Short mmCIF file of C-alpha atoms and ligand atoms in Angstrom, two decimals:
data_model
loop_
_atom_site.label_atom_id
_atom_site.label_comp_id
_atom_site.label_asym_id
_atom_site.label_seq_id
_atom_site.Cartn_x
_atom_site.Cartn_y
_atom_site.Cartn_z
CA MET C 1 -76.55 154.08 298.46
CA ASN C 2 -73.29 155.97 298.76
CA GLN C 3 -72.00 158.21 296.03
CA LYS C 4 -68.41 157.78 294.87
CA GLU C 5 -66.62 160.56 293.03
CA ILE C 6 -63.08 160.63 291.62
CA ILE C 7 -61.36 163.95 290.86
CA THR C 8 -57.82 164.09 289.49
CA PHE C 9 -55.42 167.01 289.82
CA GLU C 10 -52.36 168.18 287.91
CA ASP C 11 -50.51 169.01 291.13
CA HIS C 12 -50.66 169.46 294.91
CA CYS C 13 -51.51 173.16 294.68
CA ARG C 14 -54.68 172.56 292.66
CA MET C 15 -55.72 169.75 294.99
CA ALA C 16 -55.12 172.04 297.98
CA GLY C 17 -57.14 174.84 296.35
CA PHE C 18 -60.01 172.48 295.68
CA LEU C 19 -59.97 171.24 299.29
CA ALA C 20 -59.90 174.78 300.71
CA ASP C 21 -62.83 175.77 298.48
CA PHE C 22 -64.71 172.58 299.39
CA VAL C 23 -64.35 173.28 303.13
CA ALA C 24 -65.40 176.92 302.62
CA THR C 25 -68.53 175.76 300.80
CA GLN C 26 -69.35 173.32 303.60
CA ILE C 27 -68.98 176.14 306.16
CA ASN C 28 -71.20 178.49 304.15
CA GLY C 29 -73.92 175.85 304.25
CA LEU C 30 -73.93 175.71 308.05
CA PRO C 31 -76.23 177.61 310.45
CA PRO C 32 -74.20 180.62 311.80
CA SER C 33 -73.69 179.17 315.30
CA GLN C 34 -72.56 175.74 314.12
CA PHE C 35 -69.03 174.39 313.72
CA LEU C 36 -67.91 172.17 310.86
CA ASN C 37 -66.59 168.98 312.48
CA ILE C 38 -63.60 167.70 310.49
CA ALA C 39 -61.28 164.78 311.32
CA LEU C 40 -57.76 164.98 309.86
CA SER C 41 -55.26 162.24 309.06
CA GLY C 42 -51.48 162.35 309.21
CA GLY C 43 -48.96 161.23 306.60
CA SER C 44 -46.89 162.94 303.94
CA THR C 45 -49.74 163.54 301.47
CA PRO C 46 -51.98 165.31 304.00
CA LYS C 47 -48.89 167.21 305.18
CA THR C 48 -48.12 168.44 301.65
CA ILE C 49 -51.74 169.45 301.00
CA PHE C 50 -52.06 171.21 304.39
CA GLU C 51 -48.87 173.16 303.72
CA GLN C 52 -50.14 174.23 300.28
CA ILE C 53 -53.38 175.41 301.86
CA ARG C 54 -51.48 177.40 304.49
CA LEU C 55 -49.21 179.02 301.91
CA GLN C 56 -51.64 179.63 299.04
CA HIS C 57 -55.29 179.11 299.97
CA ARG C 58 -55.91 179.92 303.62
CA GLU C 59 -57.86 183.13 303.08
CA GLN C 60 -60.57 181.19 301.21
CA THR C 61 -61.87 179.59 304.41
CA ASP C 62 -63.13 180.86 307.79
CA TRP C 63 -61.06 178.42 309.86
CA HIS C 64 -62.62 179.62 313.12
CA ARG C 65 -65.89 177.95 312.09
CA ILE C 66 -64.16 174.57 312.19
CA ARG C 67 -63.68 172.11 315.06
CA PHE C 68 -60.82 169.76 314.26
CA PHE C 69 -60.54 166.18 315.43
CA GLN C 70 -57.89 163.59 314.60
CA VAL C 71 -58.41 160.41 312.59
CA ASP C 72 -55.39 158.86 314.24
CA GLU C 73 -52.28 159.67 316.23
CA ARG C 74 -48.97 158.04 316.89
CA CYS C 75 -48.41 157.31 320.61
CA VAL C 76 -45.73 159.96 321.03
CA PRO C 77 -45.72 163.37 322.78
CA PRO C 78 -47.33 166.27 320.86
CA ASP C 79 -43.94 167.90 320.21
CA ASP C 80 -42.46 164.71 318.74
CA PRO C 81 -41.54 164.97 315.01
CA GLN C 82 -43.78 161.92 314.37
CA SER C 83 -46.82 163.53 315.99
CA ASN C 84 -49.76 164.07 313.61
CA TYR C 85 -50.96 166.86 315.89
CA ARG C 86 -47.63 168.64 315.51
CA MET C 87 -47.73 168.11 311.72
CA ILE C 88 -51.22 169.62 311.47
CA MET C 89 -50.41 172.59 313.73
CA GLU C 90 -47.19 173.36 311.84
CA ASN C 91 -48.43 172.82 308.29
CA LEU C 92 -52.07 173.87 308.35
CA LEU C 93 -52.78 176.06 311.37
CA ASP C 94 -49.47 177.81 312.09
CA GLY C 95 -49.99 181.57 312.48
CA LEU C 96 -53.79 181.30 312.64
CA ASP C 97 -54.17 181.80 316.41
CA PHE C 98 -56.53 178.81 316.30
CA PRO C 99 -58.56 178.34 319.54
CA ASP C 100 -57.21 175.37 321.55
CA ASP C 101 -60.71 174.22 322.46
CA GLN C 102 -61.54 173.84 318.78
CA PHE C 103 -58.81 171.28 318.27
CA ILE C 104 -59.81 168.00 319.95
CA ARG C 105 -56.35 166.47 320.23
CA MET C 106 -55.60 162.78 320.62
CA ARG C 107 -53.14 162.66 323.53
CA GLY C 108 -50.39 160.44 322.13
CA GLU C 109 -48.42 160.87 325.34
CA GLU C 110 -51.04 159.13 327.48
CA ASP C 111 -51.69 155.43 328.09
CA PRO C 112 -53.01 154.22 324.69
CA GLN C 113 -55.98 152.20 325.98
CA GLU C 114 -57.05 154.99 328.34
CA GLU C 115 -56.70 157.59 325.59
CA ALA C 116 -58.71 155.53 323.08
CA GLN C 117 -61.46 155.28 325.70
CA ARG C 118 -61.27 159.01 326.51
CA TYR C 119 -61.31 160.09 322.87
CA GLY C 120 -64.25 157.83 322.05
CA GLN C 121 -66.15 159.39 324.94
CA LEU C 122 -65.23 162.91 323.73
CA MET C 123 -66.60 162.14 320.26
CA LYS C 124 -69.80 160.94 321.94
CA GLU C 125 -70.11 164.16 323.94
CA ILE C 126 -69.21 166.65 321.20
CA LEU C 127 -70.36 165.23 317.87
CA PRO C 128 -73.91 164.91 316.60
CA SER C 129 -75.06 161.32 316.36
CA ASP C 130 -77.26 159.35 313.96
CA GLY C 131 -78.64 157.51 316.97
CA GLU C 132 -75.77 155.02 317.24
CA TRP C 133 -72.65 156.52 315.66
CA PRO C 134 -70.94 159.93 315.83
CA VAL C 135 -71.32 161.86 312.59
CA PHE C 136 -68.41 163.91 311.29
CA ASP C 137 -69.15 166.45 308.59
CA LEU C 138 -65.89 165.58 306.87
CA ILE C 139 -63.14 163.00 307.32
CA LEU C 140 -59.86 163.37 305.43
CA LEU C 141 -58.04 160.08 304.84
CA GLY C 142 -54.70 159.12 303.36
CA LEU C 143 -53.94 155.79 301.69
CA GLY C 144 -50.90 153.70 302.59
CA ASN C 145 -49.06 151.61 300.00
CA ASP C 146 -50.35 148.49 301.79
CA GLY C 147 -53.97 149.66 301.55
CA HIS C 148 -54.18 150.93 305.12
CA THR C 149 -56.02 154.09 306.01
CA ALA C 150 -56.17 155.90 309.33
CA SER C 151 -54.25 153.42 311.50
CA LEU C 152 -56.32 150.49 310.24
CA PHE C 153 -53.70 148.12 308.91
CA PRO C 154 -54.16 144.94 306.84
CA GLY C 155 -54.37 141.75 308.89
CA ASN C 156 -55.65 143.42 312.03
CA ASP C 157 -59.12 141.87 311.71
CA GLY C 158 -60.03 142.67 315.30
CA ILE C 159 -59.81 146.38 314.68
CA LEU C 160 -61.54 146.11 311.31
CA ARG C 161 -64.54 144.46 312.99
CA THR C 162 -64.72 146.41 316.23
CA LEU C 163 -67.83 148.35 317.25
CA GLN C 164 -65.77 150.64 319.44
CA TRP C 165 -65.45 154.23 318.22
CA CYS C 166 -61.75 154.51 318.92
CA GLU C 167 -59.12 151.77 319.30
CA VAL C 168 -55.40 151.17 319.84
CA ALA C 169 -53.58 149.81 316.78
CA HIS C 170 -49.95 148.92 316.15
CA HIS C 171 -47.96 149.73 313.03
CA PRO C 172 -47.11 146.33 311.43
CA GLY C 173 -43.53 147.35 310.70
CA SER C 174 -42.39 149.37 313.69
CA GLY C 175 -44.92 148.04 316.23
CA GLN C 176 -45.59 151.66 317.18
CA ALA C 177 -48.85 152.06 319.09
CA ARG C 178 -51.42 154.34 317.50
CA ILE C 179 -54.81 155.68 318.50
CA THR C 180 -57.32 155.46 315.65
CA VAL C 181 -60.98 156.06 314.94
CA THR C 182 -62.65 152.95 313.58
CA LEU C 183 -64.36 151.97 310.34
CA PRO C 184 -67.95 152.51 311.55
CA VAL C 185 -67.04 156.06 312.61
CA ILE C 186 -65.40 156.72 309.23
CA ASN C 187 -68.34 155.19 307.34
CA HIS C 188 -70.91 157.30 309.19
CA ALA C 189 -69.36 160.61 308.14
CA HIS C 190 -71.37 162.90 305.88
CA HIS C 191 -68.41 163.13 303.52
CA ILE C 192 -65.17 161.13 303.25
CA LEU C 193 -62.29 162.59 301.24
CA PHE C 194 -59.28 160.46 300.32
CA LEU C 195 -56.11 162.39 299.43
CA VAL C 196 -53.75 160.32 297.25
CA THR C 197 -50.64 161.53 295.40
CA GLY C 198 -47.51 159.96 293.96
CA LYS C 199 -47.00 157.44 291.16
CA GLU C 200 -46.08 154.83 293.77
CA LYS C 201 -49.75 154.84 294.85
CA ALA C 202 -51.13 154.14 291.32
CA GLU C 203 -51.55 150.39 291.82
CA ILE C 204 -52.95 150.43 295.33
CA VAL C 205 -55.44 153.22 294.61
CA SER C 206 -56.65 151.33 291.54
CA ASP C 207 -57.03 148.12 293.57
CA VAL C 208 -58.92 149.90 296.33
CA ILE C 209 -61.26 151.85 294.05
CA ARG C 210 -62.01 148.74 292.01
CA GLN C 211 -62.51 146.83 295.30
CA LYS C 212 -60.21 144.18 293.74
CA GLU C 213 -61.49 140.71 294.66
CA GLY C 214 -59.63 138.77 297.29
CA LEU C 215 -57.81 141.77 298.67
CA SER C 216 -58.90 142.54 302.22
CA LEU C 217 -57.58 146.06 302.14
CA PRO C 218 -58.78 148.27 305.00
CA ALA C 219 -59.25 151.22 302.64
CA SER C 220 -61.59 149.04 300.55
CA LEU C 221 -63.84 148.73 303.60
CA VAL C 222 -64.41 152.49 303.60
CA ASN C 223 -67.94 152.67 302.22
CA PRO C 224 -70.15 155.49 303.54
CA ALA C 225 -73.37 154.28 305.18
CA SER C 226 -75.31 157.17 303.68
CA GLY C 227 -72.77 159.89 302.93
CA LYS C 228 -70.46 160.63 300.04
CA ILE C 229 -66.91 159.52 299.23
CA THR C 230 -64.65 161.60 297.05
CA TRP C 231 -61.19 160.56 295.90
CA LEU C 232 -58.81 163.48 295.32
CA ILE C 233 -56.02 161.90 293.29
CA SER C 234 -52.99 163.35 291.55
CA LYS C 235 -52.74 162.54 287.84
CA GLU C 236 -49.68 160.35 288.38
CA ALA C 237 -51.43 158.35 291.10
CA ALA C 238 -54.51 157.99 288.84
CA LEU C 239 -52.58 156.41 285.95
CA LEU C 240 -54.24 152.98 286.35
CA ILE C 241 -57.75 154.25 286.92
CA SER C 242 -59.86 154.14 283.78
C1 LIG G 301 -50.67 158.35 309.56
C2 LIG G 301 -51.92 158.40 308.72
C3 LIG G 301 -51.91 157.36 307.65
C4 LIG G 301 -51.55 158.08 306.37
C5 LIG G 301 -51.33 157.10 305.24
C6 LIG G 301 -50.88 157.83 303.97
O1 LIG G 301 -50.75 158.67 310.75
O2 LIG G 301 -49.62 158.08 308.96
O3 LIG G 301 -53.04 158.66 309.29
O4 LIG G 301 -53.16 156.73 307.49
O5 LIG G 301 -52.60 158.97 306.02
O6 LIG G 301 -50.30 156.20 305.65
O7 LIG G 301 -49.67 158.42 304.26
P1 LIG G 301 -48.74 158.94 303.07
O8 LIG G 301 -49.52 160.03 302.40
O9 LIG G 301 -47.51 159.44 303.80
O10 LIG G 301 -48.47 157.78 302.16
#
């Protein structure tokens, strides 16, 4: 039985403060030699929250106890303005002297199929497993206006059903190739946190949370096998949620 929690916030800064505190609490609960394994998404909401953490809340957390992975990456070089890796380094980790070997980067510059294979193998080697699936301590997800999350887009049934840990997807609008972790990996995390802000997301977040019938929205398929799911939503994005 998974546990679903919805927390609304007045603004980005409060959401960022909550997230920094939440991560710090997770770290404090770990054995001293253990890393917290967190997978991060891209997008403008994660970017805004990461920047707020860097500017206002970074001292609350011992970042060197964390090993970062990526939920997804655009198939571009790491210095490309569209790169999620670049966004995370600039907005969250800039100035932290963060150890390279604690950031398990998706190599957007490589052949997509080969990189999806490599990254899946890396997760297998580095992450604890529940016997079949890798287990992240925490996965941060955004929510697209079309109900996508990670790079799991509506209509791409093959990727929504795959038993691979990492796949190549294509953005439905631009056709851009992406590397993405898959639903089973997301659903086997100890804790899934959605970050949703903006009044333009009010309808989609309501549809997803209510698991509106007849809508095969990828984000609606995020249901933790045994972990927890927490929705961090700005007040304006939560307008339609009773
Ligand atoms: C990406 C993300 C994607 C994003 C959502 C929400 O690489 O773009 O991983 O899943 O999190 O599209 O993005 P916004 O917050 O910008 O709407």
